[in-house]
XYZ file of C-alpha atoms in Angstrom:
777
model
C -80.182 49.631 38.931
C -76.577 49.515 40.161
C -77.094 45.944 41.229
C -78.359 44.977 37.783
C -75.365 46.619 36.173
C -73.005 44.750 38.507
C -74.725 41.475 37.694
C -74.406 42.241 33.973
C -70.677 42.989 34.317
C -70.178 39.795 36.307
C -71.954 37.772 33.675
C -69.880 39.433 30.964
C -66.643 38.602 32.818
C -67.796 35.034 33.342
C -68.452 34.809 29.636
C -64.883 35.920 28.877
C -63.505 33.405 31.364
C -65.561 30.620 29.819
C -64.422 31.620 26.328
C -60.809 31.740 27.521
C -60.981 28.252 29.006
C -62.862 26.992 26.002
C -60.247 28.381 23.640
C -57.409 27.212 25.894
C -58.907 23.727 26.107
C -59.550 23.731 22.399
C -55.933 24.741 21.853
C -54.708 21.983 24.131
C -56.994 19.498 22.419
C -55.817 20.775 19.028
C -52.181 20.351 20.025
C -52.934 16.863 21.359
C -54.832 16.060 18.164
C -52.021 17.350 15.963
C -49.423 15.412 17.922
C -51.597 12.311 17.849
C -52.119 12.609 14.118
C -48.392 13.127 13.644
C -47.555 10.141 15.828
C -50.037 8.029 13.836
C -48.156 8.957 10.655
C -50.793 11.250 9.109
C -48.143 13.873 8.304
C -45.647 11.298 7.137
C -44.134 8.082 8.378
C -42.273 8.172 11.670
C -39.633 5.693 12.775
C -40.811 2.944 15.091
C -38.853 1.654 18.075
C -37.000 -0.859 15.901
C -35.714 1.887 13.612
C -34.798 4.004 16.604
C -32.815 1.095 18.008
C -31.050 0.509 14.691
C -30.597 3.900 13.095
C -29.836 3.565 9.399
C -26.498 5.311 8.981
C -23.718 4.414 6.587
C -20.611 3.298 8.438
C -17.204 2.966 6.824
C -15.174 -0.216 7.103
C -12.147 0.475 9.282
C -8.704 -1.046 8.649
C -6.859 -1.515 11.925
C -3.151 -2.241 12.369
C -1.705 -4.829 14.730
C -0.741 -2.011 17.108
C -4.265 -0.601 17.198
C -3.938 2.299 14.731
C -6.362 3.075 11.918
C -4.572 2.525 8.607
C -7.495 3.701 6.486
C -11.141 3.115 5.660
C -13.349 1.817 2.878
C -16.304 4.089 2.160
C -18.285 5.597 -0.714
C -20.001 8.756 0.546
C -19.794 8.461 4.321
C -16.383 8.246 5.983
C -17.944 7.477 9.334
C -16.651 5.359 12.215
C -18.801 5.662 15.364
C -17.356 5.936 18.848
C -18.899 5.714 22.314
C -19.560 8.515 24.789
C -16.645 7.338 26.930
C -14.289 8.163 24.048
C -15.392 11.822 23.971
C -13.357 14.236 26.116
C -15.389 16.117 28.740
C -14.595 19.545 27.300
C -15.942 18.473 23.901
C -19.279 17.528 25.477
C -19.246 20.708 27.567
C -18.676 22.802 24.437
C -21.629 21.146 22.698
C -24.046 21.636 25.602
C -22.945 25.226 26.255
C -23.409 26.162 22.616
C -26.330 24.067 21.404
C -28.501 23.143 24.399
C -27.629 24.648 27.805
C -30.568 22.909 29.559
C -29.885 19.555 27.910
C -29.911 17.547 31.139
C -33.108 19.295 32.356
C -35.548 18.461 29.543
C -36.891 15.294 27.946
C -36.359 16.169 24.311
C -38.197 19.513 24.056
C -37.021 22.692 25.778
C -40.305 24.532 26.550
C -38.552 27.707 27.678
C -36.513 27.831 24.512
C -39.553 27.082 22.390
C -41.681 29.860 23.975
C -38.781 32.292 23.645
C -38.417 31.457 19.977
C -42.200 31.911 19.422
C -42.495 35.265 21.211
C -39.306 36.637 19.658
C -40.054 35.152 16.230
C -36.776 33.238 16.262
C -34.658 36.332 16.952
C -33.721 35.254 20.466
C -31.993 32.054 19.430
C -33.107 28.666 18.146
C -35.272 26.305 20.138
C -33.995 22.983 18.823
C -32.524 20.704 21.432
C -29.670 18.304 20.740
C -32.256 15.510 20.652
C -34.305 17.398 18.043
C -31.229 18.082 15.954
C -30.325 14.401 16.099
C -33.903 13.521 15.041
C -33.542 15.861 12.072
C -30.146 14.440 11.116
C -31.324 10.851 11.376
C -34.756 11.014 9.776
C -35.514 14.300 8.014
C -32.458 16.049 6.618
C -33.014 19.600 5.323
C -36.818 19.458 5.326
C -39.517 21.537 3.645
C -39.291 25.152 2.442
C -42.973 26.162 2.942
C -44.465 27.221 6.294
C -46.863 24.300 6.674
C -44.154 21.828 5.775
C -41.748 23.354 8.273
C -44.406 23.237 10.971
C -45.272 19.561 10.426
C -41.585 18.716 10.248
C -40.966 20.490 13.540
C -43.814 18.528 15.135
C -42.352 15.270 13.866
C -38.923 16.265 15.202
C -40.482 16.888 18.636
C -42.115 13.465 18.617
C -38.936 11.697 17.461
C -36.858 13.651 20.007
C -39.158 12.501 22.828
C -38.943 8.914 21.568
C -35.175 9.152 21.360
C -35.033 10.370 24.950
C -37.086 7.365 26.005
C -34.980 4.959 23.948
C -31.492 6.216 24.823
C -29.606 7.762 27.706
C -28.510 11.385 27.486
C -24.937 10.235 26.933
C -25.919 7.919 24.079
C -27.799 10.730 22.346
C -24.762 13.006 22.538
C -22.526 10.270 21.142
C -24.965 9.642 18.279
C -25.102 13.357 17.489
C -21.335 13.628 17.292
C -21.178 10.461 15.194
C -23.869 11.461 12.685
C -22.763 15.005 11.855
C -21.012 15.768 8.548
C -18.020 18.006 9.267
C -17.112 18.360 5.560
C -14.078 17.191 3.574
C -14.998 13.491 4.019
C -15.083 14.068 7.784
C -18.288 12.235 8.642
C -18.647 12.033 12.385
C -16.424 13.297 15.170
C -13.772 10.586 14.792
C -13.106 11.345 11.131
C -13.222 15.101 11.844
C -10.713 14.798 14.664
C -8.339 12.715 12.536
C -8.675 14.856 9.409
C -8.445 18.332 10.986
C -6.071 17.603 13.866
C -4.477 14.211 13.150
C -5.580 12.698 16.455
C -8.288 10.637 18.081
C -11.235 12.519 19.698
C -10.103 11.610 23.221
C -6.886 13.564 22.574
C -8.574 16.828 21.495
C -7.791 19.873 23.616
C -10.296 22.600 24.549
C -9.753 24.948 21.612
C -9.838 22.062 19.119
C -13.082 20.819 20.644
C -14.525 24.338 20.468
C -13.656 24.643 16.781
C -15.338 21.348 15.908
C -18.462 22.195 17.940
C -18.558 25.560 16.190
C -18.959 23.710 12.897
C -22.399 22.445 13.996
C -23.802 25.846 13.056
C -22.778 25.384 9.404
C -19.975 23.012 8.450
C -19.819 24.413 4.939
C -19.489 28.049 6.028
C -17.176 27.304 8.942
C -14.957 24.879 7.062
C -11.440 24.844 8.566
C -9.793 23.423 5.456
C -6.596 25.443 4.901
C -7.106 28.792 3.163
C -10.906 28.470 2.970
C -12.334 30.609 5.807
C -9.805 30.815 8.640
C -11.150 34.092 10.070
C -14.747 32.902 10.137
C -13.789 29.570 11.678
C -11.693 31.274 14.349
C -14.491 33.726 15.195
C -17.007 30.894 15.467
C -14.623 28.914 17.693
C -14.304 31.950 19.946
C -18.100 32.171 20.241
C -18.117 28.594 21.506
C -15.362 29.411 24.010
C -17.420 32.379 25.197
C -20.444 30.129 25.690
C -18.315 27.699 27.692
C -17.214 30.541 29.952
C -20.794 31.840 30.240
C -21.983 28.508 31.633
C -18.924 28.083 33.877
C -17.273 25.226 31.967
C -14.060 27.253 31.708
C -12.798 30.354 33.456
C -12.662 33.795 31.896
C -8.874 33.629 31.983
C -8.817 30.364 30.025
C -11.334 31.746 27.528
C -9.315 34.917 26.933
C -6.046 33.043 26.455
C -7.544 30.461 24.078
C -9.334 33.076 21.965
C -5.969 34.620 21.144
C -4.550 31.377 19.748
C -4.526 30.270 16.126
C -6.501 27.271 14.862
C -3.311 25.155 14.655
C -4.774 22.694 12.168
C -3.000 19.468 11.280
C -4.944 18.787 8.106
C -4.796 15.136 7.033
C -7.303 14.435 4.246
C -8.513 10.837 4.287
C -9.028 9.310 0.893
C -8.296 6.027 -0.851
C -5.158 7.544 -2.418
C -3.802 9.270 0.684
C -2.329 8.167 3.967
C -0.307 5.175 5.040
C -0.219 1.680 3.481
C -2.123 2.697 0.329
C -0.933 -0.281 -1.732
C -1.760 -2.692 1.065
C -5.224 -1.164 1.380
C -5.778 -1.773 -2.325
C -4.817 -5.419 -1.878
C -7.172 -5.563 1.106
C -10.017 -4.145 -0.996
C -9.784 -7.195 -3.253
C -9.405 -9.551 -0.297
C -12.531 -8.152 1.352
C -14.623 -8.305 -1.814
C -13.712 -11.974 -2.228
C -14.530 -12.628 1.425
C -17.886 -10.846 1.136
C -18.745 -12.863 -1.972
C -18.262 -16.125 -0.074
C -19.575 -15.084 3.360
C -23.136 -13.714 3.340
C -24.945 -12.289 6.377
C -27.055 -14.644 8.512
C -30.165 -13.472 6.602
C -28.542 -14.350 3.268
C -27.899 -10.778 2.103
C -24.440 -9.473 1.241
C -22.273 -7.406 3.500
C -21.445 -3.926 2.234
C -17.760 -3.095 2.362
C -18.586 0.606 2.342
C -21.677 0.990 4.565
C -21.850 -1.782 7.188
C -19.169 -0.581 9.597
C -16.978 -3.675 9.487
C -13.630 -3.680 11.268
C -10.726 -5.475 9.628
C -7.857 -6.283 11.969
C -4.631 -6.656 10.009
C -1.099 -7.819 10.752
C 0.469 -4.592 9.488
C 2.379 -2.740 12.196
C 1.809 0.986 11.643
C 5.261 1.858 12.968
C 7.088 -0.612 10.740
C 4.916 0.410 7.802
C 5.917 4.023 8.344
C 9.597 3.077 8.618
C 9.333 1.149 5.343
C 7.668 4.056 3.559
C 10.259 6.439 4.989
C 13.039 4.189 3.646
C 11.526 4.427 0.162
C 11.236 8.204 0.488
C 14.871 8.499 1.561
C 16.507 6.208 -0.969
C 14.479 6.330 -4.165
C 14.779 10.093 -4.915
C 18.569 9.841 -4.773
C 18.681 6.741 -6.914
C 16.249 8.377 -9.355
C 18.383 11.498 -9.519
C 21.362 9.422 -10.630
C 19.189 7.594 -13.148
C 18.054 10.898 -14.655
C 21.668 12.077 -14.682
C 22.682 9.043 -16.747
C 19.752 9.476 -19.116
C 20.155 13.067 -20.256
C 19.646 13.449 -24.055
C 23.366 14.041 -24.573
C 24.272 10.814 -22.763
C 21.394 8.692 -24.014
C 19.431 9.904 -27.071
C 16.902 7.073 -26.610
C 16.345 7.833 -22.900
C 15.164 6.179 -20.790
C 15.599 3.086 -22.948
C 18.893 1.371 -23.680
C 19.652 -1.097 -26.478
C 16.413 -0.192 -28.316
C 16.318 1.482 -31.735
C 13.624 3.997 -32.665
C 11.310 1.442 -34.273
C 11.414 -0.720 -31.140
C 10.709 2.320 -28.962
C 7.761 3.307 -31.179
C 6.351 -0.216 -30.901
C 6.757 -0.172 -27.119
C 5.013 3.211 -26.817
C 2.168 2.095 -29.088
C 1.581 -0.956 -26.906
C 1.620 1.222 -23.799
C -0.876 3.627 -25.362
C -3.373 0.832 -25.945
C -2.905 -0.438 -22.402
C -3.456 2.992 -20.844
C -6.512 4.186 -18.927
C -6.802 7.124 -21.323
C -7.189 4.743 -24.277
C -9.734 2.605 -22.445
C -11.935 5.566 -21.482
C -11.860 7.176 -24.900
C -12.579 3.925 -26.695
C -15.180 2.322 -24.459
C -16.720 5.260 -22.613
C -16.628 7.863 -25.402
C -16.675 5.575 -28.441
C -13.723 7.256 -30.178
C -11.931 5.607 -33.092
C -8.367 4.334 -32.735
C -7.109 7.139 -34.987
C -8.841 9.806 -32.885
C -7.489 8.335 -29.680
C -3.940 8.118 -31.005
C -4.096 11.705 -32.242
C -5.146 12.875 -28.772
C -1.863 11.544 -27.368
C -0.004 14.121 -29.455
C -2.059 17.169 -28.388
C -0.644 19.280 -25.538
C -2.818 18.963 -22.421
C -2.920 20.605 -19.011
C -1.858 18.036 -16.425
C -0.270 17.528 -13.034
C 2.734 15.205 -13.114
C 4.689 13.463 -10.372
C 8.176 14.470 -9.310
C 10.126 13.632 -6.184
C 10.049 17.351 -5.292
C 6.260 17.513 -5.504
C 3.569 17.584 -8.171
C 4.206 19.843 -11.164
C 1.379 21.570 -13.045
C 2.355 21.728 -16.690
C 1.217 21.443 -20.290
C 2.490 18.304 -21.963
C 1.581 15.850 -24.695
C 0.199 12.645 -23.165
C 2.718 10.630 -25.212
C 5.550 12.659 -23.633
C 4.123 12.184 -20.156
C 4.051 8.407 -20.768
C 7.711 8.435 -21.707
C 8.473 10.636 -18.708
C 6.776 8.190 -16.358
C 8.657 5.270 -17.920
C 11.834 6.973 -16.684
C 10.922 6.340 -13.067
C 12.322 3.523 -10.978
C 9.768 1.666 -8.872
C 10.017 -0.513 -5.814
C 8.271 -3.201 -3.815
C 9.002 -3.987 -0.153
C 7.430 -6.553 2.146
C 8.403 -7.468 5.705
C 7.132 -10.494 7.605
C 7.499 -12.370 10.882
C 8.654 -15.860 9.769
C 7.216 -17.649 12.794
C 3.652 -16.308 12.599
C 3.513 -15.365 8.921
C 2.258 -11.914 9.936
C 3.095 -9.328 7.276
C 4.376 -6.244 9.099
C 4.985 -3.815 6.228
C 3.848 -3.627 2.591
C 5.034 -0.908 0.206
C 3.916 -1.569 -3.345
C 5.400 1.455 -5.076
C 6.782 4.975 -4.823
C 3.557 7.030 -4.954
C 0.060 5.555 -5.068
C -1.616 8.659 -6.489
C 0.435 8.438 -9.678
C 1.575 4.792 -9.777
C -1.096 2.372 -8.614
C 0.455 -0.893 -9.788
C 1.395 -3.021 -6.782
C 4.947 -4.384 -6.922
C 4.576 -6.610 -3.849
C 2.029 -9.207 -4.916
C 0.858 -8.291 -8.420
C 4.177 -7.420 -10.006
C 6.595 -10.219 -10.919
C 10.161 -9.767 -12.142
C 13.266 -11.854 -12.678
C 14.846 -12.559 -9.319
C 18.491 -12.998 -10.304
C 20.845 -14.366 -7.658
C 18.176 -14.290 -4.969
C 17.057 -17.632 -6.459
C 20.417 -19.275 -5.739
C 19.703 -20.175 -2.077
C 16.902 -22.447 -3.313
C 19.422 -24.348 -5.434
C 21.907 -24.638 -2.578
C 19.168 -25.658 -0.143
C 17.985 -28.459 -2.418
C 21.579 -29.703 -2.672
C 22.107 -29.559 1.085
C 18.869 -31.461 1.616
C 19.639 -34.172 -0.956
C 23.430 -34.393 -0.882
C 24.247 -33.235 2.652
C 26.640 -30.586 1.311
C 28.439 -28.267 3.697
C 28.983 -24.506 3.200
C 32.669 -25.304 3.552
C 32.773 -27.780 0.665
C 34.849 -26.558 -2.275
C 34.023 -26.676 -5.958
C 36.046 -25.466 -8.979
C 35.214 -22.116 -10.563
C 36.021 -23.482 -13.988
C 33.476 -23.148 -16.768
C 30.765 -25.773 -17.100
C 28.459 -26.618 -19.970
C 25.210 -28.488 -19.480
C 24.500 -30.083 -22.815
C 21.261 -29.759 -24.743
C 18.811 -32.494 -23.918
C 19.998 -33.001 -20.364
C 17.099 -32.298 -17.991
C 15.051 -31.479 -21.075
C 17.257 -28.470 -21.772
C 16.475 -27.263 -25.350
C 20.043 -26.063 -25.932
C 23.408 -26.213 -24.219
C 23.991 -23.775 -21.372
C 27.362 -22.294 -20.358
C 27.026 -19.610 -17.650
C 29.739 -17.000 -17.166
C 31.225 -15.328 -14.102
C 30.941 -11.557 -13.913
C 34.661 -11.138 -13.148
C 35.729 -13.486 -15.960
C 37.762 -15.543 -13.481
C 37.423 -19.332 -13.781
C 40.520 -20.501 -11.923
C 40.912 -22.206 -8.576
C 38.368 -23.457 -6.055
C 35.868 -21.766 -3.763
C 33.734 -22.814 -0.819
C 30.000 -22.910 -1.356
C 29.675 -20.137 1.233
C 32.047 -17.843 -0.652
C 30.532 -18.840 -3.967
C 27.066 -17.737 -2.836
C 28.425 -14.613 -1.160
C 30.179 -13.553 -4.365
C 27.527 -14.816 -6.806
C 29.869 -17.162 -8.674
C 27.639 -18.469 -11.441
C 29.727 -21.446 -12.516
C 29.690 -22.977 -9.036
C 25.933 -22.464 -8.753
C 25.584 -24.208 -12.131
C 27.659 -27.134 -10.825
C 25.407 -27.416 -7.786
C 22.362 -27.345 -10.058
C 23.900 -30.075 -12.185
C 24.415 -32.225 -9.101
C 20.847 -31.930 -7.853
C 18.886 -31.412 -11.087
C 16.317 -28.664 -11.940
C 13.162 -30.615 -11.054
C 13.968 -31.083 -7.340
C 14.662 -27.326 -7.163
C 11.301 -26.530 -8.781
C 9.587 -28.964 -6.430
C 11.222 -27.212 -3.487
C 10.212 -23.681 -4.478
C 6.620 -24.843 -4.973
C 6.635 -26.200 -1.420
C 8.039 -22.839 -0.340
C 4.869 -21.117 -1.525
C 5.891 -20.029 -5.019
C 2.812 -20.222 -7.244
C 4.318 -18.613 -10.357
C 5.499 -20.844 -13.180
C 9.125 -21.957 -12.818
C 10.487 -24.046 -15.684
C 12.555 -27.080 -14.730
C 15.624 -26.058 -16.752
C 19.202 -25.491 -15.512
C 19.165 -21.724 -16.174
C 16.688 -21.119 -13.353
C 19.711 -21.501 -11.062
C 20.684 -17.915 -11.943
C 17.199 -16.499 -11.373
C 15.539 -16.385 -14.792
C 12.098 -16.962 -13.254
C 9.692 -14.056 -12.734
C 8.493 -14.052 -9.102
C 6.852 -11.534 -6.793
C 8.246 -9.949 -3.651
C 5.373 -11.622 -1.781
C 6.442 -15.087 -3.003
C 10.109 -14.467 -2.287
C 9.541 -13.267 1.276
C 7.279 -16.233 2.037
C 9.868 -18.638 0.652
C 12.860 -17.093 2.457
C 10.894 -17.011 5.711
C 10.911 -20.817 5.668
C 14.690 -20.796 6.167
C 14.379 -18.447 9.149
C 11.500 -20.557 10.540
C 13.588 -23.747 10.771
C 12.226 -25.304 7.590
C 8.518 -24.701 8.256
C 6.653 -22.756 5.588
C 4.043 -20.367 6.981
C 1.740 -18.747 4.471
C 1.869 -14.932 4.736
C -1.039 -13.564 6.754
C -2.479 -10.080 6.278
C -5.864 -10.271 8.047
C -6.384 -11.797 11.482
C -10.004 -10.937 12.297
C -13.093 -9.329 10.768
C -15.911 -8.104 13.038
C -19.200 -6.301 12.411
C -20.220 -2.948 13.915
C -21.300 -4.727 17.098
C -17.878 -6.452 17.387
C -19.326 -9.860 16.530
C -16.514 -11.960 15.056
C -17.218 -12.853 11.420
C -13.810 -14.237 10.431
C -10.797 -15.579 12.309
C -7.772 -16.626 10.320
C -6.384 -20.132 10.553
C -2.588 -20.444 10.119
C -1.463 -22.452 7.085
C 1.860 -24.168 7.692
C 3.747 -27.174 6.353
C 7.101 -28.808 6.943
C 9.289 -28.316 3.878
C 12.893 -28.753 5.017
C 14.602 -30.274 8.003
C 15.692 -27.819 10.657
C 19.295 -28.704 9.831
C 18.938 -27.936 6.105
C 17.221 -24.620 6.846
C 19.942 -23.620 9.318
C 22.808 -24.540 6.980
C 21.160 -22.489 4.199
C 20.920 -19.539 6.588
C 24.618 -19.884 7.436
C 25.399 -19.857 3.725
C 23.491 -16.581 3.347
C 25.232 -15.042 6.353
C 28.344 -15.093 4.194
C 26.696 -12.601 1.812
C 26.636 -9.936 4.520
C 30.002 -10.912 5.991
C 32.254 -10.777 2.937
C 30.038 -10.729 -0.134
C 27.809 -8.343 -2.031
C 25.868 -7.458 1.127
C 28.941 -6.600 3.202
C 28.211 -2.874 2.929
C 25.635 -3.456 5.665
C 28.674 -3.662 7.969
C 31.168 -0.924 8.773
C 34.077 -2.531 6.896
C 35.043 -1.336 3.454
C 33.684 2.200 3.753
C 36.778 3.622 2.077
C 36.139 1.536 -1.023
C 33.263 3.702 -2.212
C 33.327 7.158 -3.719
C 31.544 9.943 -1.860
C 28.893 10.361 -4.582
C 28.228 6.619 -4.546
C 27.734 6.660 -0.781
C 25.271 9.484 -1.339
C 23.157 7.270 -3.597
C 23.240 4.254 -1.288
C 21.476 6.288 1.383
C 22.467 5.798 5.000
C 25.767 4.014 4.309
C 27.599 2.842 6.378
C 24.771 1.041 8.156
C 26.987 -0.348 10.928
C 25.054 -3.536 11.644
C 26.983 -5.949 13.843
C 24.329 -8.610 14.481
C 23.948 -11.812 12.429
C 22.171 -11.111 9.127
C 21.446 -13.644 6.402
C 20.676 -12.280 2.976
C 21.154 -12.319 -0.758
C 21.460 -9.621 -3.374
C 20.229 -10.115 -6.908
C 20.818 -8.319 -10.186
C 19.307 -9.381 -13.485
C 20.654 -9.124 -17.004
C 21.372 -5.555 -18.142
C 20.756 -4.287 -14.594
C 16.989 -4.216 -15.167
C 16.135 -5.503 -11.674
C 17.809 -5.104 -8.300
C 16.884 -7.271 -5.314
C 17.843 -7.729 -1.697
C 16.424 -10.368 0.616
C 17.458 -9.903 4.246
C 16.720 -11.978 7.347
C 17.148 -11.855 11.090
C 15.578 -14.566 13.304
C 12.173 -12.871 13.658
C 11.927 -10.677 10.557
C 12.320 -11.372 6.837
C 12.216 -8.471 4.385
C 12.421 -8.426 0.613
C 13.061 -5.402 -1.606
C 12.891 -5.061 -5.398
C 13.752 -2.027 -7.564
C 13.365 -1.577 -11.309
C 11.685 0.463 -14.027
C 8.282 -0.274 -15.559
C 9.933 -1.533 -18.751
C 13.021 -3.721 -18.588
C 14.544 -1.681 -21.424
C 14.890 1.231 -18.967
C 17.841 0.512 -16.681
C 21.232 1.704 -15.479
C 23.964 1.485 -18.063
C 26.581 0.056 -15.665
C 26.727 -2.218 -12.664
C 27.953 0.570 -10.374
C 24.425 1.778 -9.623
C 22.499 -0.983 -11.354
C 23.176 -3.815 -8.905
C 20.925 -5.085 -6.137
C 23.427 -3.911 -3.533
C 22.969 -0.295 -4.671
C 19.348 -0.348 -5.854
C 17.558 -2.421 -3.200
C 19.863 -3.126 -0.246
C 19.962 0.508 0.991
C 16.205 0.506 1.623
C 16.580 -2.658 3.688
C 19.357 -1.012 5.666
C 17.416 2.212 6.334
C 14.278 0.288 7.266
C 16.104 -2.043 9.651
C 17.971 0.811 11.339
C 14.608 2.401 12.149
C 13.183 -0.904 13.363
C 16.159 -1.505 15.635
C 15.951 2.048 16.994
C 12.348 1.377 18.042
C 12.945 -0.928 21.004
C 9.225 -1.647 21.387
C 9.341 -3.697 18.169
C 11.775 -6.232 19.644
C 13.456 -6.990 16.326
C 16.031 -9.669 17.037
C 19.753 -9.005 17.289
C 20.478 -12.622 18.198
C 21.965 -15.547 16.304
C 19.749 -17.969 14.463
C 18.992 -21.023 16.638
C 21.399 -23.922 16.137
C 19.708 -27.331 15.657
C 20.375 -29.820 18.442
C 21.388 -32.569 16.007
C 23.490 -30.471 13.618
C 25.743 -32.843 11.683
C 26.902 -30.565 8.856
C 29.978 -28.409 9.348
C 29.135 -24.710 9.059
C 32.355 -23.268 10.504
C 34.427 -22.372 7.458
C 37.113 -20.439 9.344
C 39.911 -22.567 7.864
C 38.334 -22.929 4.444
C 38.516 -20.155 1.868
C 38.759 -19.727 -1.843
C 41.938 -20.673 -3.652
C 43.326 -19.444 -6.934
C 44.532 -21.892 -9.540
C 48.054 -21.569 -8.099
C 46.843 -22.440 -4.598
C 47.019 -18.901 -3.151
C 44.144 -17.550 -1.078
C 41.617 -15.269 -2.781
C 41.403 -11.797 -1.273
C 37.914 -11.040 0.128
C 36.999 -7.804 -1.637
C 33.373 -6.678 -1.935
C 32.649 -7.447 -5.590
C 30.087 -6.147 -7.993
C 26.984 -8.317 -8.038
C 26.176 -9.266 -11.618
C 24.215 -12.320 -12.656
C 23.340 -13.280 -16.202
C-alpha cells in the first residue's frame, strides 16, 4: 500500500515536471514566435540593414570659417551637426554609461539582468532600456503607443532593432549616434549644438560637471532644461545625481563628486538662431548663394540637395577673428556717432527730425511710401486681405512692441508710424575686408543689428561714393597720360560745357574751401579732395575711359559716362568698391571677391571647389602710382587722423565721437575718404599690402543726415571704424596683417617722390598742410 502511494506521488511529481517543461518550452517557443513575427514586420515595419546603415536624421548645414570655427548653421527644425566618438571627452561617455547603462559593454543590445529586475519589481527598481534600445527608439519609434499591447510590441521591436544596431555598429559608434540624435531643447539638437548653446564650447572641451549636466538631460530635456531662469534647482539636482552615479561606478572619486556637487551650473548660454551670433548678414548672403548653387547642382541621382536637412558643410573665407574685430568696431563707434546724431536732431534743434531740408508734405510723402514698402503692409494686405484704408489706420494705433536701442531692446507702446520714424533716425553701416591677392573676403558686416535691421549694406545696398571714386579718375589718367603724383595743376575753376562728352548741361564743380588760387600736386589734390583739379584730370582723360576702367575693376552697377562721376555721383556697393580698390593693392590684377571655397556633403565628399576669377586691368606701374597717390590721404590729407599728428586740432567731444583716436598708425596706408552732398554718406577705403577694407555710414533715407561737416564727413563717420578694426587686427599677430611698404615695380618710370613738390598759392607761397574737412559735391 505504501509502495503504491509512493508510486502515485512519483507519477504526480513527474506530471508537474512535464507540465513545467511543457509550459517553459511553450513560453520559449512563444517568445521566439513573437520575436520572429516582429522581425518579419507583423507588428509593424522594421528598418532593414540599409536603413540602419543610413539612419534618416535631419542634419543642419554648417558654415565654417577659414580658421575652422562654426559661424552658424542653416536648419529648419533640427539644428544638428554630428560628431564622431573621438570628439567626445571620456568623462562625457563615462557619465552616460554610469547613468543610463552601467553594463553597456557587457551586453549585446538587451540587458537581461535589468529586464528581469524591471519585470519583478514592476519598473520600480529602475528602467531596463539600454543605450542601444534608447537609440532604436529615438531613431525609429519616437514616443510610441499609450496602450499596454502597443507598448509591449514597441518594446519588442526596440529589442530587435537594438540587437541589429549592435551587429551593425561598434559600441563607440552607437554612443556617438545617441549623443548626436538627442534633442537637448532650445534648438540644441545633438551634443555639439547643446555644448555650444549651453556652454559656448565644443564637446571635446566640456569639463566633468558640464558633461554631467548634459547627460542628466537625457532623463527629460524639457523638465531639466538649463535655459536661464527656467529650472536651475532641478537641473542642478539632476546633474548631481549623474555625478553620484559616476562615483558609484568608480569613474570619479568621492572627493571629486562632493566638490563638483557644490558648484553652480555656470552656464554660458548662447542661443543659436538665424538672427543671432556672428556674421549674421554674411550668413544671409550665403543663404542666397547656397540656394542658387543647389538649383544648379543636383545630387547624382537627380534630386535636389536640402540646405536644411542634408548636413552639408560650407567652408568660407571669413576669418572668425577678423569678423569679430569688425563687429566690435561697429559696436564701439556707431553708438557714439548715433548719440551725437540724436543730439543734433532734438525737436528744439530740428522740428522735422530726423529729416533736413524737407517740408511736412515731403515728409508725409516719404512716410507713405515707406508704409507701403513695409513688411507690416505686405502681411496685412496679402496675408490678411485688409484694405489700404484699414492698413493705413493700423499704423496710427498704439501697439505693444520691442524696439532697438544701442543700450538694449526697449519694450514700449508706440504707434507703428512713430516707430518707423524712430528707426529712420538710425545711422547704418557696411564694412567688408578682403585679401587683395586671393580675393578672400575676411570680414562682412552688413549693418548695426540684424534682428532689427536686416538690409545688407555690403552687397545689396548701394549709395553715392563721393571722393572715393576719385582714384579711378586719377588711375585712368596715369594709365593713359603717364601722369605723376608730383605733377601740378591749377586749382582755378573749370567749366565743362554742355554737349562735351554728351554732357546734358555745363558743369562747374566747386572746392569746399572756396579757394581757387595757385597750383597743387596731384597727390595733394587727392589728399585734400580738391574738386577742380579732379575735374581737370577728368577733362584730360574723358568720362568713357573712366567708366571702362571701373567696369574692368568689377563694378557692375550703372555708371554714366558724364564728367560729374569724377566726384562720386554714382551709387555703388561696399562690395564693388572693395573689389575695385583691391586691384590697386594687387599690382593691377583684379581678383573677384571670394566668399566660399569648398562645399562638402555629410561624408566629406567634395561637391564644389571654387575657381579664382582674375584678370589684368592695369599695369603694375599704374597700380603702384595710384597707391602712392592714396598714401598722401593718410599722410597729410583727410585721413591723416589715422596718424598721431594733429591730435591737438580736435575738441575733446569730437575725439570722443571718432572712437579710438589717435590711432597711432606708423606703417604705410593708402586710402580715401568720401563724403556726399549734404553729408548723407560717409566712406573710407583703406589699404595695406595684404588687406583692403571699405566702410560706409549713412541713414536709411538720404534726407536724414548731419547738419554740418564736422561730424558728417567720411573721416568722422566711417574712418574710425577702419581704425578700430585695424588696431585689433594688428594686435592679433597670428593674422599677419602687413606693416610693410607696397612693392615697388622693377621698371618704375614715373616719379612718385614728391618731397620737393608741394602746393603753391597764387602768390607762389607754399600751402600749409592742415587736415581739412572732407566735403565733395
